[in-house]
Coordinates of C-alpha atoms and ligand atoms in Angstrom, one line a residue:
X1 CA 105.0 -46.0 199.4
X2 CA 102.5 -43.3 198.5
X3 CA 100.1 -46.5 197.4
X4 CA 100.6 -47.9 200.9
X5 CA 100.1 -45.2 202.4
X6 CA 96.5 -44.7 200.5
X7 CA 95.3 -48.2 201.2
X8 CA 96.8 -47.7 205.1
X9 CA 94.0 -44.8 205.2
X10 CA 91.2 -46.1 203.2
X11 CA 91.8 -49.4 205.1
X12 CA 91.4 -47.0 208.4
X13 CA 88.5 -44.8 207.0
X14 CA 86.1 -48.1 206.1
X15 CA 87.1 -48.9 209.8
X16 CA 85.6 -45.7 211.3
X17 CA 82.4 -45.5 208.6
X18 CA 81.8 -49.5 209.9
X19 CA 82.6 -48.6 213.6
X20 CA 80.0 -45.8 213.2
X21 CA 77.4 -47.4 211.7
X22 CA 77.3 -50.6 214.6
X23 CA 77.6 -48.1 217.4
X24 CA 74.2 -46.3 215.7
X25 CA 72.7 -49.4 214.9
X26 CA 72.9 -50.5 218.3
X27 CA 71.7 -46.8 219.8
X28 CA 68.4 -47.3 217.4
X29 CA 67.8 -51.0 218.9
X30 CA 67.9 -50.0 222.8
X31 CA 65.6 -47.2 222.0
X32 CA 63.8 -47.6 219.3
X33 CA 60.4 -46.4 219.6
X34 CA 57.8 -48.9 220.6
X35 CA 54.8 -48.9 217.4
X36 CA 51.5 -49.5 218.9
X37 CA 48.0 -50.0 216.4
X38 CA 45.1 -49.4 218.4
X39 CA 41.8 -50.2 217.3
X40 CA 38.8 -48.1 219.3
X41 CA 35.3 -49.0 218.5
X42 CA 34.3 -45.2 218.1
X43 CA 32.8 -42.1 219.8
X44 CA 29.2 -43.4 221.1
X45 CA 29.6 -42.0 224.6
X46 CA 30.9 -39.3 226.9
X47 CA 33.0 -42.4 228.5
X48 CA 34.3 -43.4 225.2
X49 CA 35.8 -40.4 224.3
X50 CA 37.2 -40.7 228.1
X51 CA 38.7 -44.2 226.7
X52 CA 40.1 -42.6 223.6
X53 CA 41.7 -39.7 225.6
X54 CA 43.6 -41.7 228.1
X55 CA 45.4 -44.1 225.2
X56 CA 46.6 -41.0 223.4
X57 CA 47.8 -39.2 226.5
X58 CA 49.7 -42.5 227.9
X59 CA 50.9 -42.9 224.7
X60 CA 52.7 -39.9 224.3
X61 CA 53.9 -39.8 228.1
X62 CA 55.3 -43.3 227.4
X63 CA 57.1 -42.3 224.3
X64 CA 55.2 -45.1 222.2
X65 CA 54.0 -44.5 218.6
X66 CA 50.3 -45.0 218.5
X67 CA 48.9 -45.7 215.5
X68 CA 45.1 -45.1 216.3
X69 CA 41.8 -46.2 214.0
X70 CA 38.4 -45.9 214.7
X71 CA 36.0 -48.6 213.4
X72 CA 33.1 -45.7 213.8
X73 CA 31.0 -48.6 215.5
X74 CA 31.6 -51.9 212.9
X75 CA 33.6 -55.1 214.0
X76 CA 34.6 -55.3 209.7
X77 CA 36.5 -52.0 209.9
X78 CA 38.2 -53.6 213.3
X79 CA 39.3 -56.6 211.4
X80 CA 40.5 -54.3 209.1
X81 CA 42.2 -52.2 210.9
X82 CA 44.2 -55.0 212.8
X83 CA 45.0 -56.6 209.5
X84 CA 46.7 -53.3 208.7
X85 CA 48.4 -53.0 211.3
X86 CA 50.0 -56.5 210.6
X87 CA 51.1 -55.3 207.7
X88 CA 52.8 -52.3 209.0
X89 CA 54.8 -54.3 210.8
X90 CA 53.7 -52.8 214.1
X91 CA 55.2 -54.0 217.4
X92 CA 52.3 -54.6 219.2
X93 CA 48.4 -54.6 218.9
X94 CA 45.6 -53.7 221.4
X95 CA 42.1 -53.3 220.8
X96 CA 38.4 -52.5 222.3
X97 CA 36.4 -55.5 220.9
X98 CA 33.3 -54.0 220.1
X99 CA 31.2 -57.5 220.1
X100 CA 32.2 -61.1 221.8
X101 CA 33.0 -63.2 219.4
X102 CA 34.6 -63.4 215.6
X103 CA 38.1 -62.7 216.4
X104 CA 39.8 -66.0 216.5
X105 CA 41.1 -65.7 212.2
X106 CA 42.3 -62.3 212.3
X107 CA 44.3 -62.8 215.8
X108 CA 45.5 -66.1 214.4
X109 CA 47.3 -64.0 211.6
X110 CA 48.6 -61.6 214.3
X111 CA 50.0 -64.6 216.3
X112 CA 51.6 -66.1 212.9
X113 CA 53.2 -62.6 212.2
X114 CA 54.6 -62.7 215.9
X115 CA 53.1 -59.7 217.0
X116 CA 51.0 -59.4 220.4
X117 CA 47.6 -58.3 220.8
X118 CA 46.4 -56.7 224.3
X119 CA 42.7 -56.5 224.4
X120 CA 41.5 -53.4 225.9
X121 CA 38.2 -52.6 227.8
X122 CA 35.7 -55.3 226.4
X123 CA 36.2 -58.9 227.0
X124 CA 36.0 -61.7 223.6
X125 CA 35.7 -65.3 223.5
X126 CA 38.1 -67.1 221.5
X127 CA 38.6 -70.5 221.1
X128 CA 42.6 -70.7 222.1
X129 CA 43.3 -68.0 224.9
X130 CA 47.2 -67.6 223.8
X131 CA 45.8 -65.5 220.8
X132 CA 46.2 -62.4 223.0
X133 CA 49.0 -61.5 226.1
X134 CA 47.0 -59.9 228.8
X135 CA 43.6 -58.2 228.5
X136 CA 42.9 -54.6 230.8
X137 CA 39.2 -53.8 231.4
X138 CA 36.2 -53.3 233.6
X139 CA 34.2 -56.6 235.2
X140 CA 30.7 -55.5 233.5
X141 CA 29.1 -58.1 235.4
X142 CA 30.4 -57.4 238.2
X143 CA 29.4 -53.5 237.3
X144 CA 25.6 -55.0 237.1
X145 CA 25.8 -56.7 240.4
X146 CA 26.4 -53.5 242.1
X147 CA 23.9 -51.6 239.9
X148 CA 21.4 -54.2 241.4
X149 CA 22.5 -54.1 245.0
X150 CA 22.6 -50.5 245.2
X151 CA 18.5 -50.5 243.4
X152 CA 17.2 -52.9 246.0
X153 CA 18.8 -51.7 249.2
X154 CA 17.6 -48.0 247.9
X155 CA 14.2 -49.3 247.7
X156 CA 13.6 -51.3 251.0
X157 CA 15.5 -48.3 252.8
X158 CA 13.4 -45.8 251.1
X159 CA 10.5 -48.1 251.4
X160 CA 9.4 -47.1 247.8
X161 CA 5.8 -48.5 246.4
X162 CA 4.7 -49.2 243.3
X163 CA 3.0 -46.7 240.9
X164 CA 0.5 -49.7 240.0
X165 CA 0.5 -53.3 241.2
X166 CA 2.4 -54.9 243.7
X167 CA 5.6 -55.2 241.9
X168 CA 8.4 -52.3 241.1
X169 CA 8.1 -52.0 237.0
X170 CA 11.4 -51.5 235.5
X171 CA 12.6 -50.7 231.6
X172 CA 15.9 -51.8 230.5
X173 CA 18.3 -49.5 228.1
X174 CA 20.9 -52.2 227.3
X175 CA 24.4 -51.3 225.4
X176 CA 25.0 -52.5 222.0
X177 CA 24.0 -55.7 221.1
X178 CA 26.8 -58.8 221.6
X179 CA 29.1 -56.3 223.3
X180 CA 30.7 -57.5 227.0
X181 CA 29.3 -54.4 227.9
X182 CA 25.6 -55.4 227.5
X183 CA 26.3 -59.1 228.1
X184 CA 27.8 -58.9 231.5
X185 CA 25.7 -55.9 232.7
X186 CA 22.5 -58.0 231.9
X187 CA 23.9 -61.0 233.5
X188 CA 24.8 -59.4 236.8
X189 CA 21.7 -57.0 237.0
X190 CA 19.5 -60.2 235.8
X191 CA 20.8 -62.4 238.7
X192 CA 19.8 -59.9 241.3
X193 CA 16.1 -59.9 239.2
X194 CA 15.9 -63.0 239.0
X195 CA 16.3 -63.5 243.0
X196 CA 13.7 -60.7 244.0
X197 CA 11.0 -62.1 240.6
X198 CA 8.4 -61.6 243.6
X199 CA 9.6 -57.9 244.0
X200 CA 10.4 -56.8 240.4
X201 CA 8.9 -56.6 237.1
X202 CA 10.7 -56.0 233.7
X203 CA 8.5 -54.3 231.3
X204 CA 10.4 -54.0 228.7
X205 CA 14.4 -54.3 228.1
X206 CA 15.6 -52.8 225.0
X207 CA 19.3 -51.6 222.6
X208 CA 19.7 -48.0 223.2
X209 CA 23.2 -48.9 221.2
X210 CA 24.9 -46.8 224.2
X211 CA 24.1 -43.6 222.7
X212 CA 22.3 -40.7 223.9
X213 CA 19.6 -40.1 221.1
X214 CA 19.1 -43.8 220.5
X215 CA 18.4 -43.5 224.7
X216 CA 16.1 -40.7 224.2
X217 CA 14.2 -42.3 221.4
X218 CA 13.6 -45.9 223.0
X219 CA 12.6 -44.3 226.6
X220 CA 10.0 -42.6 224.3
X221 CA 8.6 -45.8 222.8
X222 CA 9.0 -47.1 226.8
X223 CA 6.8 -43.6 227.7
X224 CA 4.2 -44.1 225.3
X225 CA 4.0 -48.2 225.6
X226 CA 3.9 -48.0 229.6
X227 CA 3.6 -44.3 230.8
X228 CA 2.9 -43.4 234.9
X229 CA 3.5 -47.8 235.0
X230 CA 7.5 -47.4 235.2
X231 CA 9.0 -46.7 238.7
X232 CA 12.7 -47.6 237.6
X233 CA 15.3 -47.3 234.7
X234 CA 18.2 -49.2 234.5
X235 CA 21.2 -48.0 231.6
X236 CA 23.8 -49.8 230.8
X237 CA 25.6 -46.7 230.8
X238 CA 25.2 -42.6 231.5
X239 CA 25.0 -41.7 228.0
X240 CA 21.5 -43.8 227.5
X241 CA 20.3 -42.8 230.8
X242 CA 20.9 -38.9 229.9
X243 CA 18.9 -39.4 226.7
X244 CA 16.2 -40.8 228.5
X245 CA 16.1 -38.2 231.3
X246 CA 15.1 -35.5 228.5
X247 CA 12.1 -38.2 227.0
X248 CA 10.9 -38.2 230.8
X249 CA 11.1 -34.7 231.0
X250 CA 9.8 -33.8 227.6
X251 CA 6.4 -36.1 228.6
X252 CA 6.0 -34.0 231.9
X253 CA 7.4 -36.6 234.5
X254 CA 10.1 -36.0 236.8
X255 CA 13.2 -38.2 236.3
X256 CA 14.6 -39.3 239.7
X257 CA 11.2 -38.7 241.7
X258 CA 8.8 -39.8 239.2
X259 CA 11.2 -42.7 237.9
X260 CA 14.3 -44.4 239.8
X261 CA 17.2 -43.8 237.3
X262 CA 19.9 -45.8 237.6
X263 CA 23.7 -45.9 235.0
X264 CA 26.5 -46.7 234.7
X265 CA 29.8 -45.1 233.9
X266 CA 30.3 -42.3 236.1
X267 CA 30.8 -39.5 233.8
X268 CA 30.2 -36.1 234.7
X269 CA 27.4 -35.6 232.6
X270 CA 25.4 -37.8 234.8
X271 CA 26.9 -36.3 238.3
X272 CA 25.8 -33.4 237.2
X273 CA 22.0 -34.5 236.3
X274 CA 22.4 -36.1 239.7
X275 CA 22.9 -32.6 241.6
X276 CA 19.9 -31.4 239.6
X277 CA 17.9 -34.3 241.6
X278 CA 17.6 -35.9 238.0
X279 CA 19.4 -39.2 238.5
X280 CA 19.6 -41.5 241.4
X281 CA 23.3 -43.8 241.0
X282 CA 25.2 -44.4 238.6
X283 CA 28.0 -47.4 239.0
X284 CA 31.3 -46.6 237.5
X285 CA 33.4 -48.0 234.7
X286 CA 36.7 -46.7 234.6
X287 CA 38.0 -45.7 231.1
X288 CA 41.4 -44.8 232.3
X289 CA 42.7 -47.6 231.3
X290 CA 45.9 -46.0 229.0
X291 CA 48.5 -46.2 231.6
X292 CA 47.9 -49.7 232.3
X293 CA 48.1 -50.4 228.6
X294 CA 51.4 -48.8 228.0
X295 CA 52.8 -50.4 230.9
X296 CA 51.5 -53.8 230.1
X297 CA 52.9 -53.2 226.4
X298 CA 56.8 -52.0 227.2
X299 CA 56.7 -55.5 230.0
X300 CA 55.5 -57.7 226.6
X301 CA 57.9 -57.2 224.7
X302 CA 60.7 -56.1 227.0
X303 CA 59.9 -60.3 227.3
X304 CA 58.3 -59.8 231.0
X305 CA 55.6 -62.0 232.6
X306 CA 52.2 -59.8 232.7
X307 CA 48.7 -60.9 234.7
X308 CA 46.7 -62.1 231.9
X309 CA 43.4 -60.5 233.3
X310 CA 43.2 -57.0 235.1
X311 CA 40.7 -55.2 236.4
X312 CA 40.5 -52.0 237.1
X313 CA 39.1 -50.2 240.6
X314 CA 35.7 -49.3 240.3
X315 CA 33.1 -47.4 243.1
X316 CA 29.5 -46.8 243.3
X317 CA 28.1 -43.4 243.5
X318 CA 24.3 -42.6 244.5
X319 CA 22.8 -39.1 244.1
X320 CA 23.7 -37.8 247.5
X321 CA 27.4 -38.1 247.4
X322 CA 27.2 -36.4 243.7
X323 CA 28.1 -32.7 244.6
X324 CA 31.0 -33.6 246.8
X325 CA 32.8 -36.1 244.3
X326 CA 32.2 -34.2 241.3
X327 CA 35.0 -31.5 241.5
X328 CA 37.3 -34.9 242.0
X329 CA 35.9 -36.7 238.7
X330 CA 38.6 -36.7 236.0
X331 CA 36.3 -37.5 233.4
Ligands
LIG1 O1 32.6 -50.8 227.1 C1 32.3 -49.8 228.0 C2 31.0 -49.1 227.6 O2 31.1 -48.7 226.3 C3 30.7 -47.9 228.5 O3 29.8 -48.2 229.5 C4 29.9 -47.1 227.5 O4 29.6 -45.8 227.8 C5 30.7 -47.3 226.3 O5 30.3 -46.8 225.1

């Protein structure tokens, strides 16, 4: 009896410890906690760390685990990063491609290991477009249409001459070489060029690798190469054009009057040269693009249908409207 009576309750104990261990097992599926690896390209700009910021922050308001690497400016350290997090076993990718191309073997093996890659910011060209779920970015060429359109309705309103000749001379600070960035911002600035070739002149168009000093430095080479000649500077982004506002300044010409300065970005850094009557537009590119990621990333793989390409809202902002939208810029 006393035997029956021990099996009866051993028998009923493994039922609890088993009953137990489903019920948990089940809790830690429906919430477990969504791993993220997210590759950022690095810290070149004000608008960059901007990027970085807003992926933490949504991160932690979503409740997802980022695991976040920076590649410190080299597409080899991004590979390696995203092979790592394959390894890991993460749940889901995303990444800033820092160039174009090169991607295709390393998101094959993410696709073979069933895990989904979001690209972030940059656009890439791969050969099979199901090697990533959705992508969330800016439109740079879109971003150097409007830079364009903004330049030449400022100059036939403002009637403004050339220093020399009878064409506006322009120098070119372009991002880092092969990134989207650079790419689509030439593209949409060039086509505007190209249409007005009887108005324009490019004297020289050069990598300023998005960075302020590597700005500063080639505006210098642009100073001493073509001096009082330039009436306009075009950035690819605010960082560049800040650089290059100090080499203007530093060879005793005034940046905004002297030369046409034109970014973009729209970081406050160049609002607030633009107060100072140092800049004259900059175009933005949004880098608050964690929220949209984090949403994007709980839809994948709660097995929901996501746009494949978004953009995100972008406005133009010339020197006069710089004081009253500054206290209303969140980065
Ligand atoms: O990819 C976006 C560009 O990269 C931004 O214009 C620039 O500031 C950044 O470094």
């Amino acid at each position: 009896m006393r035997k029956l009576i021990a099996l009866v309750l051993a028998v009923a104990m493994m039922l609890v410890v088993a009953g137990c261990g489903g019920a948990d097992e089940k809790k830690a599926d429906g919430d477990k906690q969504i791993k993220m690896g997210f590759s950022q390209i690095g810290a070149e700009s004000e608008w960059r760390t901007a990027n970085t910021e807003s992926v933490k922050q949504a991160a932690k308001d979503a409740g997802i685990d980022l695991q976040f690497s920076d590649a410190q400016q080299k597409q080899e350290n991004q590979i390696k990063a995203i092979r790592s997090f394959i390894a890991q076993g993460v749940d889901i990718i995303a990444f800033v491609p820092i160039v174009e191309t090169g991607w295709d073997t390393v998101l094959k093996e993410a696709k073979d290991a069933k895990i989904p890659v979001i690209i972030v910011d940059r656009d890439l060209k791969v050969e099979d477009d199901s090697l990533y779920v959705a992508k969330i970015g800016t439109n740079m060429e879109t971003e150097g249409q409007k830079a364009f359109e903004w330049l030449n309705k400022y100059v036939t309103d403002n009637n403004v001459k050339p220093h020399e000749g009878d064409k506006l001379n322009l120098v070119i600070l372009e991002g880092t070489v092969g990134s989207t960035a650079a790419l689509g911002r030439t593209k949409g600035f060039g086509d505007g060029l190209a249409a007005n070739a009887d108005k324009y002149n490019v004297l020289a168009s050069q990598t300023g690798e998005f960075t302020r000093q590597k700005g500063q430095e080639v505006m210098e080479s642009f100073l001493k190469s073509y001096g009082n000649k330039i009436d306009i500077l075009f950035a690819h982004n605010d960082d560049m054009a800040l650089g290059a506002i100090q080499a203007i300044e530093a060879a005793g010409m005034k940046p905004g009057k002297d030369i046409i300065i034109l970014s973009i970005d729209g970081v406050k850094g160049i609002f607030q040269a633009m107060i100072e009557g140092k800049a004259n537009c900059t175009v933005e590119c949004n880098p608050l693009q964690g929220p949209l990621l984090m949403e994007t990333a709980k839809k994948v793989l709660a097995g929901e249908k996501v746009d494949k390409v978004v953009y995100v809202e972008e406005g133009v902002f010339p020197a006069d409207v710089a004081e009253k939208v500054m206290p209303e810029r969140k980065y």
